[in-house]
Amino acid sequence: MSNLYNQAAGATKEALGNVTGNKELADRGRKQWAEGKGEHEIQKDSALREENNPNLHRTGDSMKQAGGAAKEKLGQAIGNERMESEGRAKRAEGVGSAQYHDKLAGNR
């Protein structure tokens, strides 16, 4: 579930629990809201870190490309179309991610 959903659902459960006197529901709602809020803060921090240092993910991008290419080639070698397809997808994910990070860094 998304962090905003967790925040909204948690707030609703907490309010309903408070209105009905159901302490357990209110506590679960408070916990769900806090989890959603925490996830939101983590995503904001991650985005800010990436914006300030777009080269941060360069190694990960390269690993996705290399791992995907290896899986694709192994799939071809053993005749496993699913493995080949998964490898191709992972390699493409790494290429796309690298292009995105290069753009952020102003390299392209």
mmCIF file of N, CA and C in Angstrom:
data_model
loop_
_atom_site.group_PDB
_atom_site.id
_atom_site.type_symbol
_atom_site.label_atom_id
_atom_site.label_comp_id
_atom_site.label_asym_id
_atom_site.label_seq_id
_atom_site.Cartn_x
_atom_site.Cartn_y
_atom_site.Cartn_z
ATOM 1 N N MET A 1 0.842 -1.188 0.000
ATOM 2 C CA MET A 1 0.000 0.000 0.000
ATOM 3 C C MET A 1 0.880 1.241 0.000
ATOM 4 N N SER A 2 0.359 2.307 -0.537
ATOM 5 C CA SER A 2 1.151 3.527 -0.612
ATOM 6 C C SER A 2 1.179 4.225 0.742
ATOM 7 N N ASN A 3 2.184 5.066 0.904
ATOM 8 C CA ASN A 3 2.307 5.779 2.167
ATOM 9 C C ASN A 3 1.130 6.722 2.409
ATOM 10 N N LEU A 4 0.627 7.355 1.355
ATOM 11 C CA LEU A 4 -0.512 8.265 1.535
ATOM 12 C C LEU A 4 -1.772 7.492 1.908
ATOM 13 N N TYR A 5 -1.935 6.307 1.320
ATOM 14 C CA TYR A 5 -3.068 5.464 1.677
ATOM 15 C C TYR A 5 -2.979 5.078 3.150
ATOM 16 N N ASN A 6 -1.786 4.662 3.588
ATOM 17 C CA ASN A 6 -1.606 4.276 4.987
ATOM 18 C C ASN A 6 -1.892 5.435 5.929
ATOM 19 N N GLN A 7 -1.484 6.624 5.545
ATOM 20 C CA GLN A 7 -1.757 7.783 6.397
ATOM 21 C C GLN A 7 -3.263 8.040 6.490
ATOM 22 N N ALA A 8 -3.944 8.014 5.351
ATOM 23 C CA ALA A 8 -5.381 8.288 5.331
ATOM 24 C C ALA A 8 -6.165 7.186 6.048
ATOM 25 N N ALA A 9 -5.843 5.938 5.750
ATOM 26 C CA ALA A 9 -6.551 4.822 6.389
ATOM 27 C C ALA A 9 -6.277 4.808 7.886
ATOM 28 N N GLY A 10 -5.046 5.073 8.257
ATOM 29 C CA GLY A 10 -4.701 5.098 9.681
ATOM 30 C C GLY A 10 -5.438 6.197 10.426
ATOM 31 N N ALA A 11 -5.505 7.376 9.831
ATOM 32 C CA ALA A 11 -6.217 8.484 10.469
ATOM 33 C C ALA A 11 -7.702 8.171 10.612
ATOM 34 N N THR A 12 -8.261 7.518 9.592
ATOM 35 C CA THR A 12 -9.679 7.138 9.625
ATOM 36 C C THR A 12 -9.936 6.115 10.718
ATOM 37 N N LYS A 13 -9.088 5.096 10.797
ATOM 38 C CA LYS A 13 -9.241 4.073 11.836
ATOM 39 C C LYS A 13 -9.099 4.685 13.231
ATOM 40 N N GLU A 14 -8.121 5.569 13.376
ATOM 41 C CA GLU A 14 -7.916 6.197 14.677
ATOM 42 C C GLU A 14 -9.146 7.006 15.081
ATOM 43 N N ALA A 15 -9.663 7.796 14.144
ATOM 44 C CA ALA A 15 -10.846 8.612 14.440
ATOM 45 C C ALA A 15 -12.044 7.730 14.776
ATOM 46 N N LEU A 16 -12.260 6.693 13.996
ATOM 47 C CA LEU A 16 -13.372 5.782 14.243
ATOM 48 C C LEU A 16 -13.211 5.092 15.598
ATOM 49 N N GLY A 17 -12.001 4.680 15.904
ATOM 50 C CA GLY A 17 -11.728 4.052 17.199
ATOM 51 C C GLY A 17 -11.987 5.003 18.351
ATOM 52 N N ASN A 18 -11.603 6.265 18.183
ATOM 53 C CA ASN A 18 -11.837 7.260 19.234
ATOM 54 C C ASN A 18 -13.325 7.526 19.422
ATOM 55 N N VAL A 19 -14.054 7.619 18.314
ATOM 56 C CA VAL A 19 -15.490 7.905 18.382
ATOM 57 C C VAL A 19 -16.256 6.751 19.026
ATOM 58 N N THR A 20 -15.865 5.522 18.679
ATOM 59 C CA THR A 20 -16.587 4.355 19.185
ATOM 60 C C THR A 20 -16.038 3.844 20.506
ATOM 61 N N GLY A 21 -14.946 4.425 20.958
ATOM 62 C CA GLY A 21 -14.337 3.972 22.211
ATOM 63 C C GLY A 21 -13.540 2.688 22.055
ATOM 64 N N ASN A 22 -13.206 2.328 20.837
ATOM 65 C CA ASN A 22 -12.441 1.113 20.555
ATOM 66 C C ASN A 22 -10.960 1.479 20.560
ATOM 67 N N LYS A 23 -10.315 1.320 21.720
ATOM 68 C CA LYS A 23 -8.916 1.724 21.888
ATOM 69 C C LYS A 23 -7.986 0.930 20.956
ATOM 70 N N GLU A 24 -8.291 -0.351 20.766
ATOM 71 C CA GLU A 24 -7.452 -1.186 19.906
ATOM 72 C C GLU A 24 -7.463 -0.675 18.463
ATOM 73 N N LEU A 25 -8.643 -0.325 17.960
ATOM 74 C CA LEU A 25 -8.751 0.208 16.598
ATOM 75 C C LEU A 25 -8.027 1.548 16.492
ATOM 76 N N ALA A 26 -8.187 2.396 17.500
ATOM 77 C CA ALA A 26 -7.509 3.693 17.496
ATOM 78 C C ALA A 26 -5.992 3.513 17.501
ATOM 79 N N ASP A 27 -5.504 2.560 18.303
ATOM 80 C CA ASP A 27 -4.055 2.298 18.360
ATOM 81 C C ASP A 27 -3.533 1.761 17.035
ATOM 82 N N ARG A 28 -4.288 0.836 16.410
ATOM 83 C CA ARG A 28 -3.877 0.306 15.102
ATOM 84 C C ARG A 28 -3.861 1.420 14.050
ATOM 85 N N GLY A 29 -4.851 2.306 14.115
ATOM 86 C CA GLY A 29 -4.910 3.429 13.188
ATOM 87 C C GLY A 29 -3.727 4.367 13.357
ATOM 88 N N ARG A 30 -3.389 4.659 14.616
ATOM 89 C CA ARG A 30 -2.247 5.531 14.894
ATOM 90 C C ARG A 30 -0.959 4.909 14.356
ATOM 91 N N LYS A 31 -0.827 3.587 14.554
ATOM 92 C CA LYS A 31 0.370 2.885 14.081
ATOM 93 C C LYS A 31 0.441 2.914 12.548
ATOM 94 N N GLN A 32 -0.689 2.655 11.881
ATOM 95 C CA GLN A 32 -0.711 2.662 10.414
ATOM 96 C C GLN A 32 -0.399 4.055 9.879
ATOM 97 N N TRP A 33 -0.937 5.094 10.511
ATOM 98 C CA TRP A 33 -0.659 6.462 10.086
ATOM 99 C C TRP A 33 0.835 6.755 10.224
ATOM 100 N N ALA A 34 1.414 6.356 11.362
ATOM 101 C CA ALA A 34 2.838 6.619 11.605
ATOM 102 C C ALA A 34 3.711 5.886 10.583
ATOM 103 N N GLU A 35 3.337 4.650 10.248
ATOM 104 C CA GLU A 35 4.099 3.912 9.238
ATOM 105 C C GLU A 35 4.043 4.626 7.888
ATOM 106 N N GLY A 36 2.861 5.083 7.511
ATOM 107 C CA GLY A 36 2.714 5.813 6.251
ATOM 108 C C GLY A 36 3.526 7.094 6.254
ATOM 109 N N LYS A 37 3.484 7.807 7.374
ATOM 110 C CA LYS A 37 4.230 9.069 7.496
ATOM 111 C C LYS A 37 5.735 8.788 7.414
ATOM 112 N N GLY A 38 6.177 7.710 8.081
ATOM 113 C CA GLY A 38 7.597 7.345 8.044
ATOM 114 C C GLY A 38 8.054 6.991 6.642
ATOM 115 N N GLU A 39 7.235 6.213 5.920
ATOM 116 C CA GLU A 39 7.564 5.847 4.548
ATOM 117 C C GLU A 39 7.662 7.098 3.672
ATOM 118 N N HIS A 40 6.754 8.034 3.892
ATOM 119 C CA HIS A 40 6.750 9.277 3.118
ATOM 120 C C HIS A 40 8.037 10.064 3.370
ATOM 121 N N GLU A 41 8.441 10.156 4.620
ATOM 122 C CA GLU A 41 9.668 10.886 4.963
ATOM 123 C C GLU A 41 10.903 10.212 4.370
ATOM 124 N N ILE A 42 10.924 8.889 4.378
ATOM 125 C CA ILE A 42 12.053 8.153 3.797
ATOM 126 C C ILE A 42 12.136 8.436 2.297
ATOM 127 N N GLN A 43 10.992 8.427 1.616
ATOM 128 C CA GLN A 43 10.981 8.700 0.179
ATOM 129 C C GLN A 43 11.444 10.128 -0.111
ATOM 130 N N LYS A 44 11.007 11.080 0.708
ATOM 131 C CA LYS A 44 11.439 12.469 0.509
ATOM 132 C C LYS A 44 12.943 12.595 0.709
ATOM 133 N N ASP A 45 13.472 11.966 1.764
ATOM 134 C CA ASP A 45 14.909 12.026 2.028
ATOM 135 C C ASP A 45 15.714 11.388 0.900
ATOM 136 N N SER A 46 15.223 10.255 0.405
ATOM 137 C CA SER A 46 15.909 9.559 -0.679
ATOM 138 C C SER A 46 15.934 10.413 -1.945
ATOM 139 N N ALA A 47 14.809 11.027 -2.263
ATOM 140 C CA ALA A 47 14.736 11.881 -3.456
ATOM 141 C C ALA A 47 15.667 13.075 -3.322
ATOM 142 N N LEU A 48 15.734 13.666 -2.137
ATOM 143 C CA LEU A 48 16.612 14.816 -1.914
ATOM 144 C C LEU A 48 18.081 14.407 -2.031
ATOM 145 N N ARG A 49 18.425 13.246 -1.454
ATOM 146 C CA ARG A 49 19.803 12.749 -1.539
ATOM 147 C C ARG A 49 20.187 12.505 -2.996
ATOM 148 N N GLU A 50 19.268 11.921 -3.755
ATOM 149 C CA GLU A 50 19.543 11.633 -5.163
ATOM 150 C C GLU A 50 19.676 12.922 -5.959
ATOM 151 N N GLU A 51 18.849 13.893 -5.646
ATOM 152 C CA GLU A 51 18.906 15.172 -6.348
ATOM 153 C C GLU A 51 20.232 15.869 -6.081
ATOM 154 N N ASN A 52 20.729 15.775 -4.848
ATOM 155 C CA ASN A 52 21.978 16.432 -4.475
ATOM 156 C C ASN A 52 23.208 15.661 -4.942
ATOM 157 N N ASN A 53 23.067 14.347 -5.188
ATOM 158 C CA ASN A 53 24.185 13.531 -5.634
ATOM 159 C C ASN A 53 23.691 12.508 -6.652
ATOM 160 N N PRO A 54 23.444 12.945 -7.872
ATOM 161 C CA PRO A 54 22.875 12.040 -8.868
ATOM 162 C C PRO A 54 23.802 10.891 -9.265
ATOM 163 N N ASN A 55 25.087 10.979 -8.979
ATOM 164 C CA ASN A 55 26.017 9.895 -9.299
ATOM 165 C C ASN A 55 25.978 8.786 -8.249
ATOM 166 N N LEU A 56 25.175 8.972 -7.220
ATOM 167 C CA LEU A 56 25.068 8.031 -6.118
ATOM 168 C C LEU A 56 24.705 6.629 -6.590
ATOM 169 N N HIS A 57 23.921 6.513 -7.621
ATOM 170 C CA HIS A 57 23.406 5.226 -8.066
ATOM 171 C C HIS A 57 24.150 4.631 -9.256
ATOM 172 N N ARG A 58 25.233 5.236 -9.652
ATOM 173 C CA ARG A 58 25.948 4.771 -10.833
ATOM 174 C C ARG A 58 26.372 3.300 -10.725
ATOM 175 N N THR A 59 26.882 2.886 -9.587
ATOM 176 C CA THR A 59 27.312 1.497 -9.406
ATOM 177 C C THR A 59 26.124 0.545 -9.496
ATOM 178 N N GLY A 60 25.031 0.916 -8.852
ATOM 179 C CA GLY A 60 23.833 0.082 -8.903
ATOM 180 C C GLY A 60 23.292 -0.052 -10.314
ATOM 181 N N ASP A 61 23.328 1.048 -11.060
ATOM 182 C CA ASP A 61 22.871 1.011 -12.452
ATOM 183 C C ASP A 61 23.731 0.055 -13.270
ATOM 184 N N SER A 62 25.045 0.122 -13.074
ATOM 185 C CA SER A 62 25.965 -0.755 -13.803
ATOM 186 C C SER A 62 25.762 -2.219 -13.414
ATOM 187 N N MET A 63 25.507 -2.462 -12.128
ATOM 188 C CA MET A 63 25.279 -3.833 -11.664
ATOM 189 C C MET A 63 23.994 -4.407 -12.256
ATOM 190 N N LYS A 64 22.958 -3.589 -12.356
ATOM 191 C CA LYS A 64 21.712 -4.051 -12.973
ATOM 192 C C LYS A 64 21.951 -4.425 -14.431
ATOM 193 N N GLN A 65 22.716 -3.579 -15.126
ATOM 194 C CA GLN A 65 22.991 -3.855 -16.541
ATOM 195 C C GLN A 65 23.809 -5.134 -16.697
ATOM 196 N N ALA A 66 24.867 -5.271 -15.907
ATOM 197 C CA ALA A 66 25.743 -6.441 -16.020
ATOM 198 C C ALA A 66 25.022 -7.715 -15.598
ATOM 199 N N GLY A 67 24.298 -7.652 -14.487
ATOM 200 C CA GLY A 67 23.567 -8.827 -14.016
ATOM 201 C C GLY A 67 22.487 -9.231 -14.996
ATOM 202 N N GLY A 68 21.801 -8.253 -15.551
ATOM 203 C CA GLY A 68 20.762 -8.534 -16.535
ATOM 204 C C GLY A 68 21.330 -9.146 -17.797
ATOM 205 N N ALA A 69 22.450 -8.601 -18.250
ATOM 206 C CA ALA A 69 23.083 -9.139 -19.458
ATOM 207 C C ALA A 69 23.546 -10.578 -19.229
ATOM 208 N N ALA A 70 24.113 -10.844 -18.050
ATOM 209 C CA ALA A 70 24.570 -12.202 -17.745
ATOM 210 C C ALA A 70 23.393 -13.180 -17.705
ATOM 211 N N LYS A 71 22.310 -12.765 -17.066
ATOM 212 C CA LYS A 71 21.128 -13.632 -16.985
ATOM 213 C C LYS A 71 20.526 -13.863 -18.368
ATOM 214 N N GLU A 72 20.520 -12.808 -19.174
ATOM 215 C CA GLU A 72 19.996 -12.928 -20.539
ATOM 216 C C GLU A 72 20.827 -13.934 -21.338
ATOM 217 N N LYS A 73 22.144 -13.811 -21.273
ATOM 218 C CA LYS A 73 23.031 -14.711 -22.029
ATOM 219 C C LYS A 73 22.931 -16.145 -21.521
ATOM 220 N N LEU A 74 22.832 -16.325 -20.205
ATOM 221 C CA LEU A 74 22.701 -17.667 -19.653
ATOM 222 C C LEU A 74 21.380 -18.280 -20.111
ATOM 223 N N GLY A 75 20.327 -17.490 -20.102
ATOM 224 C CA GLY A 75 19.039 -17.966 -20.582
ATOM 225 C C GLY A 75 19.109 -18.413 -22.034
ATOM 226 N N GLN A 76 19.827 -17.620 -22.848
ATOM 227 C CA GLN A 76 20.009 -18.000 -24.259
ATOM 228 C C GLN A 76 20.790 -19.298 -24.371
ATOM 229 N N ALA A 77 21.847 -19.417 -23.576
ATOM 230 C CA ALA A 77 22.732 -20.574 -23.661
ATOM 231 C C ALA A 77 22.029 -21.875 -23.275
ATOM 232 N N ILE A 78 21.147 -21.808 -22.289
ATOM 233 C CA ILE A 78 20.490 -23.036 -21.833
ATOM 234 C C ILE A 78 19.080 -23.192 -22.406
ATOM 235 N N GLY A 79 18.683 -22.251 -23.243
ATOM 236 C CA GLY A 79 17.384 -22.335 -23.886
ATOM 237 C C GLY A 79 16.209 -22.018 -22.967
ATOM 238 N N ASN A 80 16.450 -21.200 -21.939
ATOM 239 C CA ASN A 80 15.398 -20.832 -20.994
ATOM 240 C C ASN A 80 14.891 -19.437 -21.367
ATOM 241 N N GLU A 81 13.773 -19.406 -22.080
ATOM 242 C CA GLU A 81 13.236 -18.128 -22.575
ATOM 243 C C GLU A 81 12.836 -17.188 -21.445
ATOM 244 N N ARG A 82 12.314 -17.749 -20.372
ATOM 245 C CA ARG A 82 11.902 -16.894 -19.234
ATOM 246 C C ARG A 82 13.118 -16.198 -18.620
ATOM 247 N N MET A 83 14.182 -16.949 -18.388
ATOM 248 C CA MET A 83 15.396 -16.369 -17.820
ATOM 249 C C MET A 83 15.968 -15.312 -18.763
ATOM 250 N N GLU A 84 15.964 -15.618 -20.039
ATOM 251 C CA GLU A 84 16.464 -14.678 -21.045
ATOM 252 C C GLU A 84 15.649 -13.381 -21.005
ATOM 253 N N SER A 85 14.340 -13.513 -20.936
ATOM 254 C CA SER A 85 13.448 -12.355 -20.901
ATOM 255 C C SER A 85 13.640 -11.535 -19.626
ATOM 256 N N GLU A 86 13.758 -12.225 -18.488
ATOM 257 C CA GLU A 86 13.991 -11.526 -17.223
ATOM 258 C C GLU A 86 15.321 -10.775 -17.257
ATOM 259 N N GLY A 87 16.346 -11.388 -17.822
ATOM 260 C CA GLY A 87 17.649 -10.743 -17.933
ATOM 261 C C GLY A 87 17.591 -9.516 -18.828
ATOM 262 N N ARG A 88 16.878 -9.651 -19.945
ATOM 263 C CA ARG A 88 16.726 -8.518 -20.865
ATOM 264 C C ARG A 88 16.024 -7.349 -20.163
ATOM 265 N N ALA A 89 14.987 -7.685 -19.388
ATOM 266 C CA ALA A 89 14.236 -6.650 -18.671
ATOM 267 C C ALA A 89 15.109 -5.971 -17.617
ATOM 268 N N LYS A 90 15.910 -6.747 -16.885
ATOM 269 C CA LYS A 90 16.782 -6.190 -15.846
ATOM 270 C C LYS A 90 17.858 -5.301 -16.472
ATOM 271 N N ARG A 91 18.406 -5.749 -17.599
ATOM 272 C CA ARG A 91 19.419 -4.945 -18.303
ATOM 273 C C ARG A 91 18.809 -3.624 -18.771
ATOM 274 N N ALA A 92 17.612 -3.692 -19.323
ATOM 275 C CA ALA A 92 16.931 -2.482 -19.790
ATOM 276 C C ALA A 92 16.621 -1.542 -18.623
ATOM 277 N N GLU A 93 16.254 -2.131 -17.488
ATOM 278 C CA GLU A 93 16.006 -1.312 -16.292
ATOM 279 C C GLU A 93 17.274 -0.563 -15.883
ATOM 280 N N GLY A 94 18.410 -1.254 -15.929
ATOM 281 C CA GLY A 94 19.679 -0.624 -15.584
ATOM 282 C C GLY A 94 20.050 0.479 -16.556
ATOM 283 N N VAL A 95 19.816 0.253 -17.850
ATOM 284 C CA VAL A 95 20.108 1.269 -18.874
ATOM 285 C C VAL A 95 19.223 2.497 -18.655
ATOM 286 N N GLY A 96 17.935 2.256 -18.445
ATOM 287 C CA GLY A 96 17.006 3.375 -18.214
ATOM 288 C C GLY A 96 17.346 4.152 -16.964
ATOM 289 N N SER A 97 17.700 3.437 -15.926
ATOM 290 C CA SER A 97 18.063 4.079 -14.668
ATOM 291 C C SER A 97 19.343 4.906 -14.841
ATOM 292 N N ALA A 98 20.311 4.361 -15.577
ATOM 293 C CA ALA A 98 21.560 5.092 -15.821
ATOM 294 C C ALA A 98 21.297 6.359 -16.628
ATOM 295 N N GLN A 99 20.427 6.264 -17.629
ATOM 296 C CA GLN A 99 20.091 7.444 -18.428
ATOM 297 C C GLN A 99 19.430 8.509 -17.566
ATOM 298 N N TYR A 100 18.541 8.088 -16.676
ATOM 299 C CA TYR A 100 17.863 9.022 -15.767
ATOM 300 C C TYR A 100 18.883 9.697 -14.861
ATOM 301 N N HIS A 101 19.793 8.915 -14.273
ATOM 302 C CA HIS A 101 20.769 9.493 -13.363
ATOM 303 C C HIS A 101 21.782 10.383 -14.110
ATOM 304 N N ASP A 102 22.123 10.005 -15.336
ATOM 305 C CA ASP A 102 23.000 10.863 -16.135
ATOM 306 C C ASP A 102 22.332 12.206 -16.416
ATOM 307 N N LYS A 103 21.052 12.148 -16.720
ATOM 308 C CA LYS A 103 20.312 13.387 -16.979
ATOM 309 C C LYS A 103 20.293 14.275 -15.738
ATOM 310 N N LEU A 104 20.076 13.659 -14.566
ATOM 311 C CA LEU A 104 20.090 14.423 -13.319
ATOM 312 C C LEU A 104 21.453 15.079 -13.085
ATOM 313 N N ALA A 105 22.508 14.337 -13.451
ATOM 314 C CA ALA A 105 23.865 14.835 -13.222
ATOM 315 C C ALA A 105 24.288 15.835 -14.282
ATOM 316 N N GLY A 106 23.473 15.971 -15.332
ATOM 317 C CA GLY A 106 23.828 16.897 -16.405
ATOM 318 C C GLY A 106 24.859 16.332 -17.339
ATOM 319 N N ASN A 107 25.032 15.005 -17.353
ATOM 320 C CA ASN A 107 26.037 14.358 -18.187
ATOM 321 C C ASN A 107 25.584 14.157 -19.613
ATOM 322 N N ARG A 108 24.256 14.283 -19.865
ATOM 323 C CA ARG A 108 23.759 14.074 -21.224
ATOM 324 C C ARG A 108 22.712 15.096 -21.540
#
